[in-house]
Every structure is written in C-alpha cells, then in structure tokens.
Amino acid sequence: DHPRWRRPCVNVGVHVGPWFCKFTNEMTRRGRSWRHRRRKGQQRADGARVASLMSRDDSIQLMRWLKKNGFQDTHLLLADFPDTGRGVMATRSLKAGDCIVSLPENLLITTTTVVDSYLGHYIKNWKPHLTPKQVLSLYLIAERSRRQDSFWFPYIQTLPASYTTPSYFSTVEVNTLPPAVQEATLQHRRVLQDSYKSLRTSLHTLEPLFPDWRTVFTFKAYRWAWSTVYTRSVYKRGPGWEFLDPSDPDVYAMAPLLDMLNHSPSVETDTDFNMNSRCYEVTTLTSFRKYGQVFINYDAHDNARLLMEYGFVIPHNPHSVVTFKIDDIVDCLDVDKNSPNNKNLLQKKMDLLSQQNLTRDLSCSMEGLSWRLQTALQVLCMDHSGISDWRSTLGQTPDNPAHWPEVQLVAQRLLNKRLEQHKPLITVAEEVLDPRSSLISVFILLLLRENLHILEHSLKELEMHNGDKLEK
C-alpha cells in the first residue's frame, strides 16, 4: 500500500470596495517593472511566512549527511507549514515530469541493510523467524540507542518521538471512535502486541551486543520503531530472505527526506526504485509553485484509513466514506426473518452477494450511495422471481421501477439508523476529548463530524430523489 486534501472548488463572492480601486490604480500607475519587483518581493515574503526548519541543527545535519553520501540537491528545503506542520518546500518552481527526489540505494534502510550489519548473524538465527517489519524495527531501536556512533543518527534524530497512530490512542480516545474504526484500532494494537511478544522470546541473544538489552528493547521502544516503519516506509521489493517469516512480504524501506513529503489526494506522483541509477525516485506529475509545499500521493485513502495507517486525517477528503456491513442492511429489512420461506430466500440472496463479492466495501460518500451498496440493497429487496432472474432485475430501467421504492425505503432506514447511533458518539466525544492538548483528539473529532456530514448529505440526496431510480 505504500507510495503510498483536495478541497472542493467553490465560488467565493468578493466585495470590491474603494480600497481595491485605489490598489489597482496604483498598480497600473507604477508600471510593469515595479509590479514585477513587487511580485518577487511578495514571493519572498510568502516563503518567509513559513518557518524554515533549516535553522534547526538536526535538519542541517540531515541535509549535510545526505549530500555527503551521494544525495543530489533537487531544490527542496525542510520547512514548517501552518496547516500540515513539518514538510518539504520547493525553492524553485517545479513542473510535471520533474524528479523531485532521487535517493541513492545506500541511503535506504532495508532488510539487506540489516542483514549486512552487526545484527545479521542474530537475525538469521532468530526463533521464531522474524518478519521484515520486525527486522527493521529491531534495527531502528538498536541504531537509536547507539546515538552519534550510528551512521543513521542524522536521520534517526529527525524522526518523531511518538506518533498519532492507534497504538498511541488513550482508552478514552478509543471509546469515542466509530464502531468499525474502533474495531480496526483494537486489531492494530493486537498485531503490535503479538509482534513484540513473538520477538521478545529471543531478545536475550543480543546480550553480547547490548548488555543492557532489557532497557533498550522495551515495548515502548518497539512501539515507536514499529510505528515508524508502519507509517514512513516506502515500497521496495527485497530479496525475500529464506530465514524471514514469509507471511509478511519483504517490501519495506526507510527513506530519509522522502518520508517528510506530506500527502495530498489532489496531486499525482510516480514513485519507484530506478534499477539503472540505483536510486529511489519520486517524479511529480503535478506542478508546484516556488516556496510552496511539495506533496506526494499516498493513494486514494479515506480518512479512517489515513488515521489507522498514517496517524492523520484531512479536512474535506474527497475519498472519505462511511462504511456498512451486510448485516446492517439485513437488520433494516421489513420482513419476518424467522419465517422458513423468508430464511431460505434470505440465504439465497446472501449466497448470491457472496458469489459476486458484494458483502464488503459497502459505503456512502458525499456523492451518495456507492454502486456496491446500491446493488446489495437491490439484491436484498428482491422477491423469489427477482432472485431467479437477478441479472435482469438489476438492469431494470426507470420505466420499470419494480422494487425501487422498497430499496429506497430500506436505504433511508439504514442511514437513519446509523445517524441515531452516530450522533451520541459525537456528543460524548465533544465532552471527553480535549483537542487543545491532543492532536489525536483533533483527528477523531474531525473524523466523527465528517462522517455525520456524509450521512446527513446522503440521506438528504436520497429523500430529494425519492421515487427515482438510484444511480447505477
């Protein structure tokens, strides 16, 4: 899934007053040269408003270290932006097709890096076999503990000290999440705990290298390292070592500087390892202005997934959805589910949906009900004759609406029921979460309010088109 907000376009009414006329008259009177110099000065001022991080020692050391080890400057600067925090600024205009980052292979941390290091012998003999994520996590902990003695120190010291991913959520924060996101959060935490429990059985073998291994390789340190790999790694296929657990693919690489590029769904990038140059390259397919932030695209993820995998959400995310389970729809059907005939018919419908892979990814968004949700609703509202000829039934035209009114009624019931469940969640969250002291709380509240907006909008759209055929 590795590389990995587009705000909706709106027309904004601008009041044109006397100040504007005075300003345009002065611009015209001063001439082209003056306007050109003014634009240049404004660009510099815009850049100055962004607090550059290059004055920080760790940022300076990182860039010097990168260049010393083969990285060629591509007119990028580490900077702090008011809307996203730390990111990367363009010091010149970038156009589509420009390679914005070309990171030499020797500056990537992969399983090969670890196997070729002082940990290699121990990794090969670890029981049970380690996964690639465990290998990279172990190495990050080991290298962080070595401080300035580590080759990777200039990179590691720029990494966050903690994250806003599920393993860092408080119990109060977990309890305010929507049920599906809460379930994913708990699963995320179980995977982390099981990973550490498995790895811990052979940690004592590292005592020759780390006499204080008990205080170095703690769960807290592992949570940090595992979260670093989980949120910041890029895709690079490894050799697939025979001594590693094959259940987890060897496709992870830590990429200094590249992992500081923030995500935007409105940009396009091409990211891959160039076998000829032996560099990991990022090519932008979107233009960026001078002194603007440079983004990459982590993929078309909704906010729930962004929060789970990367620890942030984006206002007005065009990919955001509210998801439903197939059982949520079944619960909204107005039938006697204990009747033998209805039970048999419902089982046929469920079998059909399973065969067509339509029991998951059922959702609504700001565009309304997804095609998958609409289709599942249609199938579950069919009678015996409809199921017998389900392909024709699904292909009905507006002139032959048949069961469309029932489909819409069940859809409205489904959305209303979710709204009844969701509104109390927001009320509780607003009472117990403190967005002034916790960024995680900010993200959870944004997610909850966005879901409410999607549900209300989808219901309104459905009611507006009541009696019409749902969009296919």
CSV table of C-alpha atoms in Angstrom, one decimal:
chain,number,residue,atom,x,y,z
A,1,ASP,CA,0.0,0.0,0.0
A,2,HIS,CA,3.0,2.3,0.2
A,3,PRO,CA,3.6,5.1,-2.0
A,4,ARG,CA,1.9,5.4,-0.5
A,5,TRP,CA,-6.8,17.2,0.9
A,6,ARG,CA,-8.3,18.3,-2.2
A,7,ARG,CA,-10.7,21.0,-1.1
A,8,PRO,CA,-13.8,21.2,-3.2
A,9,CYS,CA,-13.8,24.0,-5.7
A,10,VAL,CA,-16.2,26.8,-4.6
A,11,ASN,CA,-17.1,30.2,-5.9
A,12,VAL,CA,-16.3,32.8,-3.3
A,13,GLY,CA,-18.0,36.2,-3.6
A,14,VAL,CA,-15.5,39.0,-3.2
A,15,HIS,CA,-16.7,42.5,-2.2
A,16,VAL,CA,-14.9,45.0,-4.4
A,17,GLY,CA,-14.6,48.3,-2.5
A,18,PRO,CA,-12.8,51.6,-2.9
A,19,TRP,CA,-9.6,50.1,-1.5
A,20,PHE,CA,-9.5,47.7,-4.4
A,21,CYS,CA,-9.9,50.5,-7.0
A,22,LYS,CA,-7.1,52.5,-5.3
A,23,PHE,CA,-4.9,49.5,-5.3
A,24,THR,CA,-5.4,48.6,-9.0
A,25,ASN,CA,-4.9,52.3,-10.0
A,26,GLU,CA,-1.6,52.4,-8.1
A,27,MET,CA,-0.6,49.1,-9.7
A,28,THR,CA,-1.3,50.4,-13.2
A,29,ARG,CA,0.4,53.8,-12.5
A,30,ARG,CA,3.6,52.2,-11.2
A,31,GLY,CA,4.3,50.2,-14.4
A,32,ARG,CA,5.4,46.7,-15.3
A,33,SER,CA,8.9,46.8,-13.8
A,34,TRP,CA,7.5,47.9,-10.4
A,35,ARG,CA,4.8,45.2,-10.5
A,36,HIS,CA,7.4,42.5,-11.3
A,37,ARG,CA,9.7,43.6,-8.4
A,38,ARG,CA,6.6,43.6,-6.1
A,39,ARG,CA,5.7,40.1,-7.1
A,40,LYS,CA,9.2,38.9,-6.4
A,41,GLY,CA,9.1,40.6,-3.0
A,42,GLN,CA,5.7,39.0,-2.3
A,43,GLN,CA,7.1,35.5,-3.2
A,44,ARG,CA,10.0,36.0,-0.8
A,45,ALA,CA,7.6,37.2,1.9
A,46,ASP,CA,5.4,34.2,1.4
A,47,GLY,CA,8.4,32.0,1.8
A,48,ALA,CA,9.4,33.9,4.9
A,49,ARG,CA,6.0,33.3,6.5
A,50,VAL,CA,6.8,29.6,6.5
A,51,ALA,CA,9.2,29.0,9.4
A,52,SER,CA,12.1,27.1,7.8
A,53,LEU,CA,13.4,24.2,9.7
A,54,MET,CA,16.9,24.5,8.2
A,55,SER,CA,18.0,26.6,11.1
A,56,ARG,CA,17.5,23.6,13.3
A,57,ASP,CA,20.6,21.6,14.0
A,58,ASP,CA,19.0,18.2,13.2
A,59,SER,CA,17.7,19.4,9.8
A,60,ILE,CA,21.1,20.9,8.9
A,61,GLN,CA,22.9,17.7,9.9
A,62,LEU,CA,20.4,15.6,7.9
A,63,MET,CA,20.9,17.6,4.6
A,64,ARG,CA,24.7,17.6,5.0
A,65,TRP,CA,24.7,13.9,5.7
A,66,LEU,CA,22.5,13.2,2.7
A,67,LYS,CA,24.7,15.2,0.3
A,68,LYS,CA,27.9,13.7,1.8
A,69,ASN,CA,26.6,10.2,1.0
A,70,GLY,CA,25.5,10.8,-2.6
A,71,PHE,CA,22.2,12.7,-2.5
A,72,GLN,CA,22.0,15.4,-5.1
A,73,ASP,CA,20.0,18.6,-4.1
A,74,THR,CA,16.8,18.9,-6.0
A,75,HIS,CA,15.8,22.4,-4.8
A,76,LEU,CA,13.9,21.2,-1.7
A,77,LEU,CA,14.0,22.6,1.8
A,78,LEU,CA,12.6,21.3,5.1
A,79,ALA,CA,10.1,23.7,6.4
A,80,ASP,CA,7.3,24.0,9.0
A,81,PHE,CA,3.9,24.8,7.4
A,82,PRO,CA,0.9,26.2,9.4
A,83,ASP,CA,-1.6,23.7,8.0
A,84,THR,CA,0.4,20.5,7.9
A,85,GLY,CA,3.4,21.0,10.2
A,86,ARG,CA,6.7,19.7,9.0
A,87,GLY,CA,7.0,19.2,5.3
A,88,VAL,CA,9.1,20.0,2.2
A,89,MET,CA,9.2,23.3,0.4
A,90,ALA,CA,10.2,24.0,-3.2
A,91,THR,CA,12.9,26.6,-3.6
A,92,ARG,CA,12.1,26.9,-7.3
A,93,SER,CA,9.0,26.2,-9.4
A,94,LEU,CA,8.5,22.5,-10.2
A,95,LYS,CA,6.7,21.3,-13.3
A,96,ALA,CA,5.1,18.0,-14.1
A,97,GLY,CA,7.8,15.4,-15.0
A,98,ASP,CA,10.4,16.8,-12.7
A,99,CYS,CA,12.2,14.3,-10.5
A,100,ILE,CA,11.9,15.9,-7.0
A,101,VAL,CA,13.8,13.3,-5.0
A,102,SER,CA,16.5,10.8,-6.1
A,103,LEU,CA,17.7,8.9,-3.1
A,104,PRO,CA,20.8,6.6,-3.6
A,105,GLU,CA,20.3,3.0,-2.5
A,106,ASN,CA,23.0,3.3,0.2
A,107,LEU,CA,20.7,5.8,2.0
A,108,LEU,CA,17.8,3.3,2.2
A,109,ILE,CA,17.3,1.1,5.3
A,110,THR,CA,16.1,-2.3,4.1
A,111,THR,CA,16.3,-5.9,5.3
A,112,THR,CA,19.5,-6.1,3.3
A,113,THR,CA,20.9,-3.2,5.3
A,114,VAL,CA,20.2,-5.1,8.5
A,115,VAL,CA,21.4,-8.5,7.3
A,116,ASP,CA,24.7,-6.9,6.2
A,117,SER,CA,25.1,-5.2,9.6
A,118,TYR,CA,26.3,-6.4,13.0
A,119,LEU,CA,22.7,-7.7,13.6
A,120,GLY,CA,22.8,-10.0,10.6
A,121,HIS,CA,24.0,-13.2,12.4
A,122,TYR,CA,21.4,-12.8,15.1
A,123,ILE,CA,18.6,-12.1,12.6
A,124,LYS,CA,19.4,-15.3,10.6
A,125,ASN,CA,19.2,-17.4,13.7
A,126,TRP,CA,16.2,-15.8,15.4
A,127,LYS,CA,13.5,-18.1,16.7
A,128,PRO,CA,10.7,-17.8,15.7
A,129,HIS,CA,11.6,-16.3,12.3
A,130,LEU,CA,11.2,-12.5,12.2
A,131,THR,CA,9.0,-10.6,9.7
A,132,PRO,CA,10.6,-7.8,7.6
A,133,LYS,CA,8.8,-5.2,9.8
A,134,GLN,CA,10.2,-6.8,12.9
A,135,VAL,CA,13.7,-6.7,11.4
A,136,LEU,CA,13.6,-3.0,10.5
A,137,SER,CA,12.0,-2.2,13.9
A,138,LEU,CA,14.8,-4.0,15.8
A,139,TYR,CA,17.4,-2.2,13.7
A,140,LEU,CA,15.9,1.2,14.3
A,141,ILE,CA,15.9,0.6,18.1
A,142,ALA,CA,19.5,-0.6,18.0
A,143,GLU,CA,20.7,2.3,15.9
A,144,ARG,CA,18.8,4.9,18.0
A,145,SER,CA,20.5,3.5,21.1
A,146,ARG,CA,23.9,4.0,19.6
A,147,ARG,CA,23.3,7.7,19.2
A,148,GLN,CA,26.2,9.5,17.4
A,149,ASP,CA,28.0,6.2,16.8
A,150,SER,CA,25.3,5.2,14.3
A,151,PHE,CA,25.7,6.0,10.6
A,152,TRP,CA,22.0,6.7,10.6
A,153,PHE,CA,22.0,9.1,13.5
A,154,PRO,CA,21.4,12.3,11.4
A,155,TYR,CA,18.3,10.6,10.0
A,156,ILE,CA,17.0,9.0,13.2
A,157,GLN,CA,17.2,12.2,15.2
A,158,THR,CA,14.7,13.8,12.8
A,159,LEU,CA,12.1,11.1,13.4
A,160,PRO,CA,9.1,11.8,15.6
A,161,ALA,CA,9.5,10.8,19.2
A,162,SER,CA,5.9,9.5,19.2
A,163,TYR,CA,3.0,9.1,16.7
A,164,THR,CA,-0.7,9.6,16.5
A,165,THR,CA,-1.5,6.1,15.2
A,166,PRO,CA,-3.8,3.7,17.0
A,167,SER,CA,-1.1,2.2,19.3
A,168,TYR,CA,-0.8,5.7,20.9
A,169,PHE,CA,-4.6,6.3,21.4
A,170,SER,CA,-5.7,6.6,25.0
A,171,THR,CA,-8.6,4.4,26.3
A,172,VAL,CA,-10.9,7.4,26.3
A,173,GLU,CA,-10.0,8.2,22.6
A,174,VAL,CA,-10.5,4.6,21.6
A,175,ASN,CA,-14.0,4.6,23.2
A,176,THR,CA,-15.1,7.6,21.1
A,177,LEU,CA,-14.3,6.1,17.7
A,178,PRO,CA,-17.0,4.8,15.3
A,179,PRO,CA,-17.5,1.0,15.8
A,180,ALA,CA,-15.7,0.0,12.6
A,181,VAL,CA,-12.7,2.3,13.3
A,182,GLN,CA,-12.7,1.2,16.9
A,183,GLU,CA,-12.5,-2.5,15.8
A,184,ALA,CA,-9.7,-1.7,13.4
A,185,THR,CA,-7.8,0.2,16.2
A,186,LEU,CA,-8.1,-2.7,18.6
A,187,GLN,CA,-6.9,-5.1,15.8
A,188,HIS,CA,-3.9,-2.7,15.1
A,189,ARG,CA,-2.9,-2.8,18.8
A,190,ARG,CA,-3.3,-6.6,19.0
A,191,VAL,CA,-1.0,-7.1,16.0
A,192,LEU,CA,1.6,-4.8,17.6
A,193,GLN,CA,1.4,-6.6,20.9
A,194,ASP,CA,1.6,-10.1,19.3
A,195,SER,CA,4.6,-8.9,17.2
A,196,TYR,CA,6.5,-7.8,20.3
A,197,LYS,CA,5.6,-10.9,22.3
A,198,SER,CA,6.9,-13.1,19.4
A,199,LEU,CA,10.1,-11.1,19.0
A,200,ARG,CA,10.8,-10.9,22.8
A,201,THR,CA,11.5,-14.7,23.1
A,202,SER,CA,15.0,-14.3,21.5
A,203,LEU,CA,15.9,-10.7,22.6
A,204,HIS,CA,18.3,-12.2,25.2
A,205,THR,CA,20.5,-13.4,22.3
A,206,LEU,CA,21.5,-9.8,21.7
A,207,GLU,CA,23.2,-9.5,25.1
A,208,PRO,CA,26.8,-9.7,23.6
A,209,LEU,CA,26.0,-6.6,21.6
A,210,PHE,CA,23.7,-4.9,24.1
A,211,PRO,CA,24.4,-5.9,27.7
A,212,ASP,CA,21.5,-3.7,28.8
A,213,TRP,CA,19.1,-5.2,26.2
A,214,ARG,CA,16.3,-5.3,28.7
A,215,THR,CA,16.2,-1.5,28.9
A,216,VAL,CA,17.0,-0.9,25.2
A,217,PHE,CA,14.4,-3.2,23.6
A,218,THR,CA,11.3,-2.4,25.6
A,219,PHE,CA,7.8,-2.4,24.4
A,220,LYS,CA,7.7,1.4,24.4
A,221,ALA,CA,10.8,1.4,22.1
A,222,TYR,CA,9.3,-1.3,19.9
A,223,ARG,CA,6.0,0.6,19.6
A,224,TRP,CA,8.0,3.7,18.4
A,225,ALA,CA,10.1,1.7,15.9
A,226,TRP,CA,7.2,-0.4,14.6
A,227,SER,CA,5.1,2.8,14.2
A,228,THR,CA,8.0,4.4,12.3
A,229,VAL,CA,8.2,1.5,9.9
A,230,TYR,CA,4.4,1.3,9.6
A,231,THR,CA,3.8,5.0,8.8
A,232,ARG,CA,7.0,6.1,7.0
A,233,SER,CA,8.3,3.2,4.9
A,234,VAL,CA,8.1,3.1,1.1
A,235,TYR,CA,7.7,0.2,-1.2
A,236,LYS,CA,10.8,-1.5,-2.3
A,237,ARG,CA,11.0,-5.3,-3.1
A,238,GLY,CA,13.7,-7.1,-1.1
A,239,PRO,CA,15.4,-10.4,-1.9
A,240,GLY,CA,12.9,-12.4,0.2
A,241,TRP,CA,15.4,-14.0,2.7
A,242,GLU,CA,14.7,-17.6,3.5
A,243,PHE,CA,15.3,-17.1,7.2
A,244,LEU,CA,12.5,-14.5,7.4
A,245,ASP,CA,8.8,-15.2,8.1
A,246,PRO,CA,7.2,-15.3,4.6
A,247,SER,CA,3.8,-14.3,5.9
A,248,ASP,CA,4.9,-10.7,5.6
A,249,PRO,CA,6.3,-9.6,2.2
A,250,ASP,CA,9.8,-8.1,2.2
A,251,VAL,CA,8.8,-4.8,0.6
A,252,TYR,CA,9.7,-2.1,3.1
A,253,ALA,CA,12.4,0.5,3.0
A,254,MET,CA,13.0,3.5,5.2
A,255,ALA,CA,13.8,6.6,3.0
A,256,PRO,CA,15.3,9.7,4.7
A,257,LEU,CA,13.9,13.0,3.4
A,258,LEU,CA,11.4,11.3,1.2
A,259,ASP,CA,9.4,10.3,4.2
A,260,MET,CA,9.0,14.0,5.1
A,261,LEU,CA,6.8,14.6,2.0
A,262,ASN,CA,3.2,15.1,3.1
A,263,HIS,CA,0.1,13.6,1.4
A,264,SER,CA,-2.4,15.3,-0.8
A,265,PRO,CA,-5.1,13.5,-2.8
A,266,SER,CA,-5.1,16.2,-5.4
A,267,VAL,CA,-1.6,15.6,-6.7
A,268,GLU,CA,-0.1,12.8,-8.8
A,269,THR,CA,3.3,11.3,-8.3
A,270,ASP,CA,5.3,8.4,-9.8
A,271,THR,CA,7.4,6.7,-7.1
A,272,ASP,CA,9.7,3.7,-7.7
A,273,PHE,CA,13.2,2.3,-7.4
A,274,ASN,CA,15.2,3.0,-10.6
A,275,MET,CA,17.3,-0.1,-11.3
A,276,ASN,CA,19.6,1.8,-13.7
A,277,SER,CA,20.5,4.7,-11.4
A,278,ARG,CA,20.1,2.5,-8.2
A,279,CYS,CA,18.1,5.4,-6.7
A,280,TYR,CA,14.7,5.6,-5.2
A,281,GLU,CA,13.0,8.3,-7.3
A,282,VAL,CA,9.9,10.5,-6.9
A,283,THR,CA,8.7,12.2,-10.1
A,284,THR,CA,5.9,14.7,-9.8
A,285,LEU,CA,3.1,14.8,-12.3
A,286,THR,CA,1.8,18.0,-10.7
A,287,SER,CA,3.3,21.5,-10.8
A,288,PHE,CA,4.3,23.2,-7.6
A,289,ARG,CA,5.0,26.9,-7.2
A,290,LYS,CA,8.2,28.3,-5.7
A,291,TYR,CA,8.1,28.5,-1.9
A,292,GLY,CA,5.0,26.2,-1.9
A,293,GLN,CA,4.8,22.9,-0.1
A,294,VAL,CA,5.6,19.8,-2.2
A,295,PHE,CA,3.2,16.9,-1.8
A,296,ILE,CA,3.1,13.3,-2.9
A,297,ASN,CA,0.0,11.0,-3.0
A,298,TYR,CA,-0.2,8.1,-0.6
A,299,ASP,CA,-3.1,6.6,-2.6
A,300,ALA,CA,-6.9,7.2,-2.6
A,301,HIS,CA,-7.5,6.5,1.1
A,302,ASP,CA,-10.4,7.7,3.2
A,303,ASN,CA,-9.9,9.4,6.5
A,304,ALA,CA,-10.5,6.3,8.6
A,305,ARG,CA,-7.7,4.5,6.8
A,306,LEU,CA,-5.4,7.6,6.9
A,307,LEU,CA,-5.9,7.7,10.6
A,308,MET,CA,-5.2,4.0,11.1
A,309,GLU,CA,-2.1,3.8,8.8
A,310,TYR,CA,-0.6,7.2,9.0
A,311,GLY,CA,-2.0,8.9,12.0
A,312,PHE,CA,-3.8,11.9,10.5
A,313,VAL,CA,-7.0,12.9,8.7
A,314,ILE,CA,-7.6,15.5,6.0
A,315,PRO,CA,-10.4,18.1,6.0
A,316,HIS,CA,-12.7,17.7,3.0
A,317,ASN,CA,-11.0,14.5,1.9
A,318,PRO,CA,-12.7,13.6,-1.4
A,319,HIS,CA,-12.2,9.9,-0.7
A,320,SER,CA,-13.9,9.8,2.7
A,321,VAL,CA,-16.7,7.3,3.1
A,322,VAL,CA,-19.0,5.8,5.8
A,323,THR,CA,-19.0,2.0,5.6
A,324,PHE,CA,-21.7,-0.5,6.4
A,325,LYS,CA,-21.7,-4.3,7.0
A,326,ILE,CA,-24.1,-6.5,5.1
A,327,ASP,CA,-25.8,-7.4,8.4
A,328,ASP,CA,-26.6,-3.7,8.9
A,329,ILE,CA,-28.7,-3.9,5.7
A,330,VAL,CA,-30.3,-7.1,6.7
A,331,ASP,CA,-31.4,-5.6,10.1
A,332,CYS,CA,-33.2,-2.9,8.1
A,333,LEU,CA,-35.3,-5.3,6.0
A,334,ASP,CA,-39.0,-5.2,6.9
A,335,VAL,CA,-39.6,-9.0,6.8
A,336,ASP,CA,-40.1,-11.7,9.3
A,337,LYS,CA,-36.7,-13.2,9.4
A,338,ASN,CA,-37.9,-16.2,11.4
A,339,SER,CA,-40.2,-17.4,8.7
A,340,PRO,CA,-38.8,-20.6,7.0
A,341,ASN,CA,-39.6,-19.1,3.5
A,342,ASN,CA,-38.0,-15.8,4.3
A,343,LYS,CA,-35.0,-17.6,5.8
A,344,ASN,CA,-34.5,-19.6,2.6
A,345,LEU,CA,-34.9,-16.6,0.4
A,346,LEU,CA,-32.5,-14.5,2.5
A,347,GLN,CA,-29.9,-17.3,2.3
A,348,LYS,CA,-30.2,-17.4,-1.5
A,349,LYS,CA,-29.6,-13.6,-1.5
A,350,MET,CA,-26.6,-13.8,0.8
A,351,ASP,CA,-25.2,-16.6,-1.3
A,352,LEU,CA,-25.6,-14.5,-4.5
A,353,LEU,CA,-24.0,-11.5,-2.9
A,354,SER,CA,-21.1,-13.7,-1.7
A,355,GLN,CA,-20.6,-15.1,-5.1
A,356,GLN,CA,-20.5,-11.6,-6.6
A,357,ASN,CA,-18.2,-10.3,-3.9
A,358,LEU,CA,-20.7,-7.8,-2.7
A,359,THR,CA,-20.8,-8.4,1.0
A,360,ARG,CA,-18.0,-5.9,1.8
A,361,ASP,CA,-16.9,-2.3,0.9
A,362,LEU,CA,-20.5,-1.1,1.2
A,363,SER,CA,-20.4,2.7,1.7
A,364,CYS,CA,-21.8,6.1,1.1
A,365,SER,CA,-19.9,9.3,0.5
A,366,MET,CA,-20.6,12.9,-0.4
A,367,GLU,CA,-21.6,11.5,-3.8
A,368,GLY,CA,-24.3,9.4,-2.2
A,369,LEU,CA,-24.6,5.6,-2.0
A,370,SER,CA,-21.8,3.6,-3.7
A,371,TRP,CA,-22.6,1.3,-6.5
A,372,ARG,CA,-21.8,-1.7,-4.3
A,373,LEU,CA,-24.2,-0.6,-1.6
A,374,GLN,CA,-26.9,0.2,-4.1
A,375,THR,CA,-26.5,-3.3,-5.7
A,376,ALA,CA,-26.5,-5.1,-2.3
A,377,LEU,CA,-29.7,-3.2,-1.4
A,378,GLN,CA,-31.4,-4.2,-4.6
A,379,VAL,CA,-30.5,-7.9,-4.2
A,380,LEU,CA,-31.7,-8.0,-0.6
A,381,CYS,CA,-35.0,-6.4,-1.6
A,382,MET,CA,-35.7,-8.9,-4.4
A,383,ASP,CA,-38.6,-11.4,-4.2
A,384,HIS,CA,-38.4,-15.0,-5.4
A,385,SER,CA,-38.9,-14.1,-9.1
A,386,GLY,CA,-36.3,-11.4,-8.9
A,387,ILE,CA,-33.7,-13.7,-7.5
A,388,SER,CA,-34.4,-16.3,-10.2
A,389,ASP,CA,-33.6,-13.6,-12.9
A,390,TRP,CA,-31.4,-11.3,-10.8
A,391,ARG,CA,-29.4,-10.1,-13.8
A,392,SER,CA,-32.5,-8.7,-15.5
A,393,THR,CA,-33.8,-7.3,-12.2
A,394,LEU,CA,-30.6,-5.4,-11.6
A,395,GLY,CA,-30.8,-4.0,-15.1
A,396,GLN,CA,-34.3,-2.5,-14.8
A,397,THR,CA,-34.9,0.9,-16.3
A,398,PRO,CA,-36.7,3.8,-14.6
A,399,ASP,CA,-39.8,2.9,-16.8
A,400,ASN,CA,-40.0,-0.4,-14.9
A,401,PRO,CA,-39.1,0.5,-11.3
A,402,ALA,CA,-40.5,-2.7,-9.7
A,403,HIS,CA,-38.8,-2.9,-6.2
A,404,TRP,CA,-37.1,0.5,-6.3
A,405,PRO,CA,-39.4,2.2,-3.8
A,406,GLU,CA,-38.6,-0.6,-1.3
A,407,VAL,CA,-34.9,-0.2,-2.0
A,408,GLN,CA,-35.1,3.5,-1.2
A,409,LEU,CA,-37.1,2.8,1.9
A,410,VAL,CA,-34.5,0.3,3.3
A,411,ALA,CA,-31.7,2.7,2.3
A,412,GLN,CA,-33.3,5.6,4.3
A,413,ARG,CA,-33.9,3.3,7.2
A,414,LEU,CA,-30.2,2.2,7.0
A,415,LEU,CA,-28.9,5.9,7.0
A,416,ASN,CA,-31.3,7.0,9.8
A,417,LYS,CA,-30.3,4.1,12.0
A,418,ARG,CA,-26.6,4.9,11.5
A,419,LEU,CA,-27.3,8.6,12.3
A,420,GLU,CA,-29.1,7.6,15.5
A,421,GLN,CA,-26.0,5.7,16.5
A,422,HIS,CA,-23.5,8.3,15.4
A,423,LYS,CA,-24.9,11.5,17.0
A,424,PRO,CA,-24.5,10.3,20.6
A,425,LEU,CA,-20.8,9.4,19.7
A,426,ILE,CA,-20.1,13.0,18.7
A,427,THR,CA,-21.9,14.3,21.9
A,428,VAL,CA,-19.7,12.1,24.1
A,429,ALA,CA,-16.5,12.8,22.1
A,430,GLU,CA,-17.0,16.6,22.4
A,431,GLU,CA,-17.5,16.2,26.2
A,432,VAL,CA,-14.5,13.9,26.9
A,433,LEU,CA,-11.9,14.8,24.3
A,434,ASP,CA,-9.6,17.8,24.6
A,435,PRO,CA,-8.4,19.0,21.2
A,436,ARG,CA,-6.3,21.7,22.8
A,437,SER,CA,-3.9,19.2,24.3
A,438,SER,CA,-4.2,16.2,22.0
A,439,LEU,CA,-3.7,16.1,18.2
A,440,ILE,CA,-5.3,12.6,18.3
A,441,SER,CA,-8.5,14.2,19.7
A,442,VAL,CA,-8.5,16.7,16.9
A,443,PHE,CA,-8.3,14.0,14.3
A,444,ILE,CA,-11.0,11.9,16.0
A,445,LEU,CA,-13.4,14.9,16.2
A,446,LEU,CA,-12.7,15.7,12.5
A,447,LEU,CA,-13.5,12.1,11.5
A,448,LEU,CA,-16.7,12.0,13.6
A,449,ARG,CA,-18.0,15.3,12.2
A,450,GLU,CA,-17.1,14.4,8.6
A,451,ASN,CA,-19.0,11.1,9.0
A,452,LEU,CA,-22.0,12.9,10.3
A,453,HIS,CA,-21.9,15.3,7.3
A,454,ILE,CA,-21.6,12.4,4.9
A,455,LEU,CA,-24.6,10.5,6.4
A,456,GLU,CA,-26.8,13.7,6.5
A,457,HIS,CA,-25.9,14.6,3.0
A,458,SER,CA,-26.5,11.0,1.6
A,459,LEU,CA,-29.9,10.9,3.4
A,460,LYS,CA,-30.9,14.3,2.0
A,461,GLU,CA,-29.9,13.2,-1.5
A,462,LEU,CA,-31.9,10.1,-1.1
A,463,GLU,CA,-35.0,11.9,0.1
A,464,MET,CA,-34.7,14.5,-2.7
A,465,HIS,CA,-34.8,11.8,-5.3
A,466,ASN,CA,-37.4,9.7,-3.6
A,467,GLY,CA,-39.3,7.7,-6.2
A,468,ASP,CA,-36.5,8.0,-8.7
A,469,LYS,CA,-34.2,5.1,-9.7
A,470,LEU,CA,-30.9,5.1,-7.7
A,471,GLU,CA,-27.9,6.0,-9.8
A,472,LYS,CA,-26.4,2.8,-11.2
